[in-house]
Coordinates of C-alpha atoms in Angstrom, one line a residue:
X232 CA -5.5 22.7 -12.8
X233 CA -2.2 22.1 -11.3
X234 CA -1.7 20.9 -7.6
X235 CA -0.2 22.9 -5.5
X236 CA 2.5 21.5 -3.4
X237 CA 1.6 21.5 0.6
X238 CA 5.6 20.9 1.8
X239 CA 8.9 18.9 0.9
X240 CA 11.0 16.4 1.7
X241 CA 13.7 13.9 0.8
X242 CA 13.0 10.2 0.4
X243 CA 16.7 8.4 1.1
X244 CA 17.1 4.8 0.6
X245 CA 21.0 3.5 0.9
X246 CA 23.1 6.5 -0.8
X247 CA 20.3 7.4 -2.8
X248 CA 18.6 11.2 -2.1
X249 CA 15.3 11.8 -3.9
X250 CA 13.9 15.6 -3.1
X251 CA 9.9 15.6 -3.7
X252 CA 7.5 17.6 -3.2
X253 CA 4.1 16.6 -1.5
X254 CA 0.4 17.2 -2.5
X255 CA -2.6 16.7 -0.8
X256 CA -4.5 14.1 -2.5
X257 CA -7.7 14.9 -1.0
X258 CA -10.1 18.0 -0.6
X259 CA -11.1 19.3 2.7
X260 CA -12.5 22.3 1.9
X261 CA -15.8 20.7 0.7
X262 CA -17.0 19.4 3.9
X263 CA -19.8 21.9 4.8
X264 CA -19.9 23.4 8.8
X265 CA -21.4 26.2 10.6
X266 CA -20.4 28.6 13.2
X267 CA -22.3 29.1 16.8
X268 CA -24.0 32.6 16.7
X269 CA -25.0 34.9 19.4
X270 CA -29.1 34.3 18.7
X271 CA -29.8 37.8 20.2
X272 CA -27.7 39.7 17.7
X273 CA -26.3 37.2 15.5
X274 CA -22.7 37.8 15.8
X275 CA -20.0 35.2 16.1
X276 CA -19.1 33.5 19.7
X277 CA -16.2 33.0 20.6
X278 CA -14.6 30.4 22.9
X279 CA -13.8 30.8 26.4
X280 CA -11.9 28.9 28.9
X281 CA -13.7 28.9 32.6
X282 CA -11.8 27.3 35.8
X283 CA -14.7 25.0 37.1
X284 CA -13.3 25.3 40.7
X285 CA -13.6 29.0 41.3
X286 CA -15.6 30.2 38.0
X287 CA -13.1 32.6 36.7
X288 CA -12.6 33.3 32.7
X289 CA -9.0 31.9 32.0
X290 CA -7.1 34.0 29.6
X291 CA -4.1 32.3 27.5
X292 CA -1.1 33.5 29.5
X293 CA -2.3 32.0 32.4
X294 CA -2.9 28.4 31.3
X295 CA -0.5 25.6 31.4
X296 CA -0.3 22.0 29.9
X297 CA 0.1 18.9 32.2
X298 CA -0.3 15.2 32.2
X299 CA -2.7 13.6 33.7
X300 CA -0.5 10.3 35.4
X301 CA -2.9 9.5 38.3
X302 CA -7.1 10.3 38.9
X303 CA -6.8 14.1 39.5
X304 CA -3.1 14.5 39.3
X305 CA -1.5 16.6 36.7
X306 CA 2.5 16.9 35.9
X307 CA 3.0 19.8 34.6
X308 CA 5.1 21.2 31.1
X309 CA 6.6 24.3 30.3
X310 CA 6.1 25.5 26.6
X311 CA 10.1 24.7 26.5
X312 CA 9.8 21.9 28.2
X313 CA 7.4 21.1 25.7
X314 CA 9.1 22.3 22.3
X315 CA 12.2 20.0 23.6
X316 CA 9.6 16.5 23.5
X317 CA 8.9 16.9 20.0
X318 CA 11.3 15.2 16.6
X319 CA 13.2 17.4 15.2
X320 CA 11.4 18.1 11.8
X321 CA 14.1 16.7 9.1
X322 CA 11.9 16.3 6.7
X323 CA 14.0 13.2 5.6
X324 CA 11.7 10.2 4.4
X325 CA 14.2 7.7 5.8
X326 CA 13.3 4.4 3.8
X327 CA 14.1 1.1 6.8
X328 CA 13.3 -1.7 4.3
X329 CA 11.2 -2.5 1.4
X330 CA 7.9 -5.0 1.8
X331 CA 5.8 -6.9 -0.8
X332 CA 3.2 -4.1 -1.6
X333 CA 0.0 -6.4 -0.9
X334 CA 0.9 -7.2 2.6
X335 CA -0.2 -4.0 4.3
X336 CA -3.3 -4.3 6.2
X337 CA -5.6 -1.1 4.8
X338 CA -6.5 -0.9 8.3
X339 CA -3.1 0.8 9.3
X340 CA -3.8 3.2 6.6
X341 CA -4.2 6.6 8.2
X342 CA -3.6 10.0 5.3
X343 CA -2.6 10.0 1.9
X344 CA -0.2 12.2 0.0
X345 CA 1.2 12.0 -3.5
X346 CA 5.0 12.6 -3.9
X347 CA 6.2 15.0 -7.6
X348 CA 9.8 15.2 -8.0
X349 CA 11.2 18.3 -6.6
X350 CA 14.0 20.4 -8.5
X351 CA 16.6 18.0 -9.8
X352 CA 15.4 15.0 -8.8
X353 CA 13.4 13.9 -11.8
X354 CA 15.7 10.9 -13.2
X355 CA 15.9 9.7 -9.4
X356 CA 12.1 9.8 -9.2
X357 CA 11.5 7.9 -11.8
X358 CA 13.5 5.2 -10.9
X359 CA 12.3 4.8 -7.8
X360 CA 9.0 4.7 -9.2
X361 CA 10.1 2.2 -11.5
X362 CA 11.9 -0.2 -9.7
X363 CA 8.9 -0.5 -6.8
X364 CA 6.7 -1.5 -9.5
X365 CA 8.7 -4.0 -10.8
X366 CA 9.3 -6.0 -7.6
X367 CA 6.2 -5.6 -6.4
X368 CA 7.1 -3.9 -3.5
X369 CA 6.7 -0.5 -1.2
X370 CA 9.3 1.6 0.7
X371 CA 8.7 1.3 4.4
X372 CA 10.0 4.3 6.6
X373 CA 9.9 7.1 8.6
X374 CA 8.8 10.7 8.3
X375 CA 9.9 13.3 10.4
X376 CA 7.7 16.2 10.5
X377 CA 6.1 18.8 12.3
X378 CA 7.2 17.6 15.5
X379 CA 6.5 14.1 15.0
X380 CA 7.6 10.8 14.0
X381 CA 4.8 9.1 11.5
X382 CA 5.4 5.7 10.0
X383 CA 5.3 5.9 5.9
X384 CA 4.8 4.0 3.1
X385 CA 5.8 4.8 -0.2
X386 CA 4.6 2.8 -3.7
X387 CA 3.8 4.0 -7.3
X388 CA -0.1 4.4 -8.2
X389 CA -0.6 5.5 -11.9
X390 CA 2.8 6.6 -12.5
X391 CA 2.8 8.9 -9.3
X392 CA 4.5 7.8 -5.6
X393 CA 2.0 7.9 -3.3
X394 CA 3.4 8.1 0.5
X395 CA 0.7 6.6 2.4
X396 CA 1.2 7.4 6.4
X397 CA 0.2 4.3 8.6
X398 CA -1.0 4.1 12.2
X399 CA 1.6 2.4 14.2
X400 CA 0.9 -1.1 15.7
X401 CA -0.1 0.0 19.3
X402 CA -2.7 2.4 18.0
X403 CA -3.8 -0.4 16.1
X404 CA -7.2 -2.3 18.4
X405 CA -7.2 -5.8 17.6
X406 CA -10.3 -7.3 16.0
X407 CA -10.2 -9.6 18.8
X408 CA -12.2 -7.3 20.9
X409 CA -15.2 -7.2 18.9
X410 CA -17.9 -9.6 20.5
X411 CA -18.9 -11.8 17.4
X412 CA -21.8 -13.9 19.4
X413 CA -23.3 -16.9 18.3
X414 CA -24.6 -18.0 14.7
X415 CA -24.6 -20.5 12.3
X416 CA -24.8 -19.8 8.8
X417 CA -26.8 -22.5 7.1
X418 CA -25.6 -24.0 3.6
X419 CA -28.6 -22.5 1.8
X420 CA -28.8 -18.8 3.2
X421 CA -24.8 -18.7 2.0
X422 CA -26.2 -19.8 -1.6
X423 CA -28.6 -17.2 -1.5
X424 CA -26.0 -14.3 -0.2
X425 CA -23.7 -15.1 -2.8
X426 CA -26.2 -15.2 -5.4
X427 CA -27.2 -11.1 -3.9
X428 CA -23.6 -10.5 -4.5
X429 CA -23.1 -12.0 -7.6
X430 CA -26.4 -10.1 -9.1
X431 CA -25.0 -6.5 -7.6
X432 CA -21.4 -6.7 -8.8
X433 CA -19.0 -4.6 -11.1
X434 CA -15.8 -5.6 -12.5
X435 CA -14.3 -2.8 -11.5
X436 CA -14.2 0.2 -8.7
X437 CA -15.8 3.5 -10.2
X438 CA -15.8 6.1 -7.1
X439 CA -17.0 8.9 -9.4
X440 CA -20.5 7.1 -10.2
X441 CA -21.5 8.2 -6.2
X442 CA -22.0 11.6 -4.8
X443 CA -22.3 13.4 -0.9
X444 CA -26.3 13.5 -1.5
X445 CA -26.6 15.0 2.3
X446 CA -24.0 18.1 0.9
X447 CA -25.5 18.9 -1.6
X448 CA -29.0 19.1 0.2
X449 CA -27.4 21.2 2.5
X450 CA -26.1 23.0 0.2
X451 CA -29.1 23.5 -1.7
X452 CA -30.9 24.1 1.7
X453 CA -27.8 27.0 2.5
X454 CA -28.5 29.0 -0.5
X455 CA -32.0 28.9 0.0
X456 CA -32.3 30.2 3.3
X457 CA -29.4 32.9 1.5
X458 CA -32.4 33.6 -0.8
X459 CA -34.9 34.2 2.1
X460 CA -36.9 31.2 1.9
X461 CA -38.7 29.7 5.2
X462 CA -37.7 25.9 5.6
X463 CA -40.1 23.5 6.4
X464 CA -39.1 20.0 7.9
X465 CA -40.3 17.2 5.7
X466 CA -43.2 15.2 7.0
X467 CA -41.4 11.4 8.8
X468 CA -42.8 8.4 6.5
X469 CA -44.2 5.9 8.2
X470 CA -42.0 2.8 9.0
X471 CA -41.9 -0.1 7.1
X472 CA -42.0 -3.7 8.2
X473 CA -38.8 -4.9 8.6
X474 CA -38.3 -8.7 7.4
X475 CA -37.1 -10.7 10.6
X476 CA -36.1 -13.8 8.9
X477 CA -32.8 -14.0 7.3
X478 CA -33.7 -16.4 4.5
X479 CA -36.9 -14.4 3.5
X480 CA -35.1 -11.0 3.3
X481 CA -32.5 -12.6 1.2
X482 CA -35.0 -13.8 -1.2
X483 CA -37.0 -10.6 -0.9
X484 CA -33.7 -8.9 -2.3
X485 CA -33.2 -11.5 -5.0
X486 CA -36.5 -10.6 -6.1
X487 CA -36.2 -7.0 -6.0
X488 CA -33.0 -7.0 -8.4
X489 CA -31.0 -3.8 -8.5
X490 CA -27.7 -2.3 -6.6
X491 CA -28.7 -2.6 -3.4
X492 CA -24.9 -0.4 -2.2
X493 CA -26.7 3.2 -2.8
X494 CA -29.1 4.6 -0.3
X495 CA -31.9 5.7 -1.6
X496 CA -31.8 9.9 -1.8
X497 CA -33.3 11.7 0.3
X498 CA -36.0 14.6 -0.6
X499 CA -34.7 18.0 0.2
X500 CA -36.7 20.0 3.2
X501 CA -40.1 21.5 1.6
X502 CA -40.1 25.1 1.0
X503 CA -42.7 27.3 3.0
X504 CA -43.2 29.3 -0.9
X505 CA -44.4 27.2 -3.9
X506 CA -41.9 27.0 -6.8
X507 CA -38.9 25.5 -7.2
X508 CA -35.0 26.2 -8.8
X509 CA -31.9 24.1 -9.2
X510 CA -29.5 22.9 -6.0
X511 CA -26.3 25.4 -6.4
X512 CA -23.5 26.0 -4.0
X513 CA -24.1 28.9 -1.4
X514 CA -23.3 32.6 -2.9
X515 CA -21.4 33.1 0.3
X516 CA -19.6 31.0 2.0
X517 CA -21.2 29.1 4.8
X518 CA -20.4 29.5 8.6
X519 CA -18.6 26.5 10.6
X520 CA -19.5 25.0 14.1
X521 CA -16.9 23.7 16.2

């Protein structure tokens, strides 16, 4: 099935214009929600804005945005006051400078979109494409759009450019903050860690080989209450005991061999009926909380 494209744009780099054309390069749609219902009658709620000083229901005409610079005090914007804050939307990917490709931290890694040539600016494409993969290096920039400024990197994956938007540095917290504590790793616990490793590794990264196993219970769960089935909660197993020492649970794992990466399924909800049928997505489509 071909993509369909979600906006476009321009990459620019010196004199050079490339139109593209961007596509999503993940699904939302499959995340699985539910809406809050009225329990009384069962229809939809819907939200409500209530002034906590006096109690009244706000409606949208009279609520305005504001800043909060000080404990309790609020500057207040205009909707044109507003509008006038936000970048102009050029749509321009304006390219600043060209970095070596394995220098960006993943942690600045924010979305991902893939770039296709627009109308006319196949050959351009391509070179792009091509030259960035011969040097090694990605296209650094900026992206104006929908109001805002985002910080962009371009580079080729598979023959595709792939504009990955990055956090800028002050959203970034340092790892500096995290309390680390006190530990010493002893020579022969590392031996046994890297041996755990070692004994669970794959040459190579194969995303499609795991699955959303709490969507598709829910799923499966969904169309069964669709069906009119009664759900029944599934009895708590008892705890097990948990290895305290470090050197004994890494030699326990040793032992038990295996992939210890993929949690262990668990069992759908028991039906209240005997019988049982194949996990399907919902007939109709399900309701989403907020």
């Amino acid at each position: 099935m071909t993509a369909r494209p979600i906006g476009s744009a321009t990459i620019s780099f010196g004199l050079v214009s490339v139109p593209v054309k961007l596509y999503s390069s993940s699904e939302s749609s499959v995340a699985v929600s539910f809406n809050w219902l009225h329990k009384k009658c069962g229809s939809r709620l819907k939200q409500q804005y209530v002034c906590p000083k006096d109690g009244e229901q706000v409606e949208k005409d009279d609520m305005v945005k504001g800043y909060e610079f000080s404990k309790g005090q609020y500057v207040l914007f205009s909707p044109e006051e507003l509008k006038a804050l936000e970048e102009k939307s050029t749509n321009s990917i304006d390219i600043a400078e060209f970095v070596p490709s394995d220098q960006v931290d993943p942690i600045y890694l924010d979305k991902v979109y893939y770039l296709g040539p627009d109308k006319g600016g196949e050959r351009a494409y391509k070179l792009l494409g091509e030259a960035l993969k011969s040097t090694g290096r990605a296209a650094l920039g900026q992206y104006a759009a929908r109001g805002k400024s985002y910080l962009v990197l371009v580079r080729p994956v598979n023959g595709v450019l792939q504009m990955e938007q990055l956090h800028y540095a002050n959203e970034i917290r340092p790892s500096s903050e995290v309390p680390l504590g006190e530990g010493q790793v002893k020579p022969a616990e590392l031996t046994l860690a890297k041996q755990l490793i070692e004994q669970a590794s794959s040459d190579k990264f194969n995303p499609g080989a795991y699955h959303d196993i709490v969507r598709d219970r829910v799923l499966e769960t969904i169309q069964r209450k669709v069906d009119g089935e009664e759900i029944t909660a599934e009895p708590a197993e008892a705890p097990q005991a948990k290895i305290i020492d470090l050197m004994d649970a890494l030699k326990a794992s040793l032992a038990r061999g295996g992939r210890p990466g993929a949690a262990a399924e668990r069992k759908p909800a028991k039906r209240a009926a005997a019988g049982t049928r194949p996990a399907s997505a919902p007939k109709r489509k399900a309701a989403g909380s907020k």
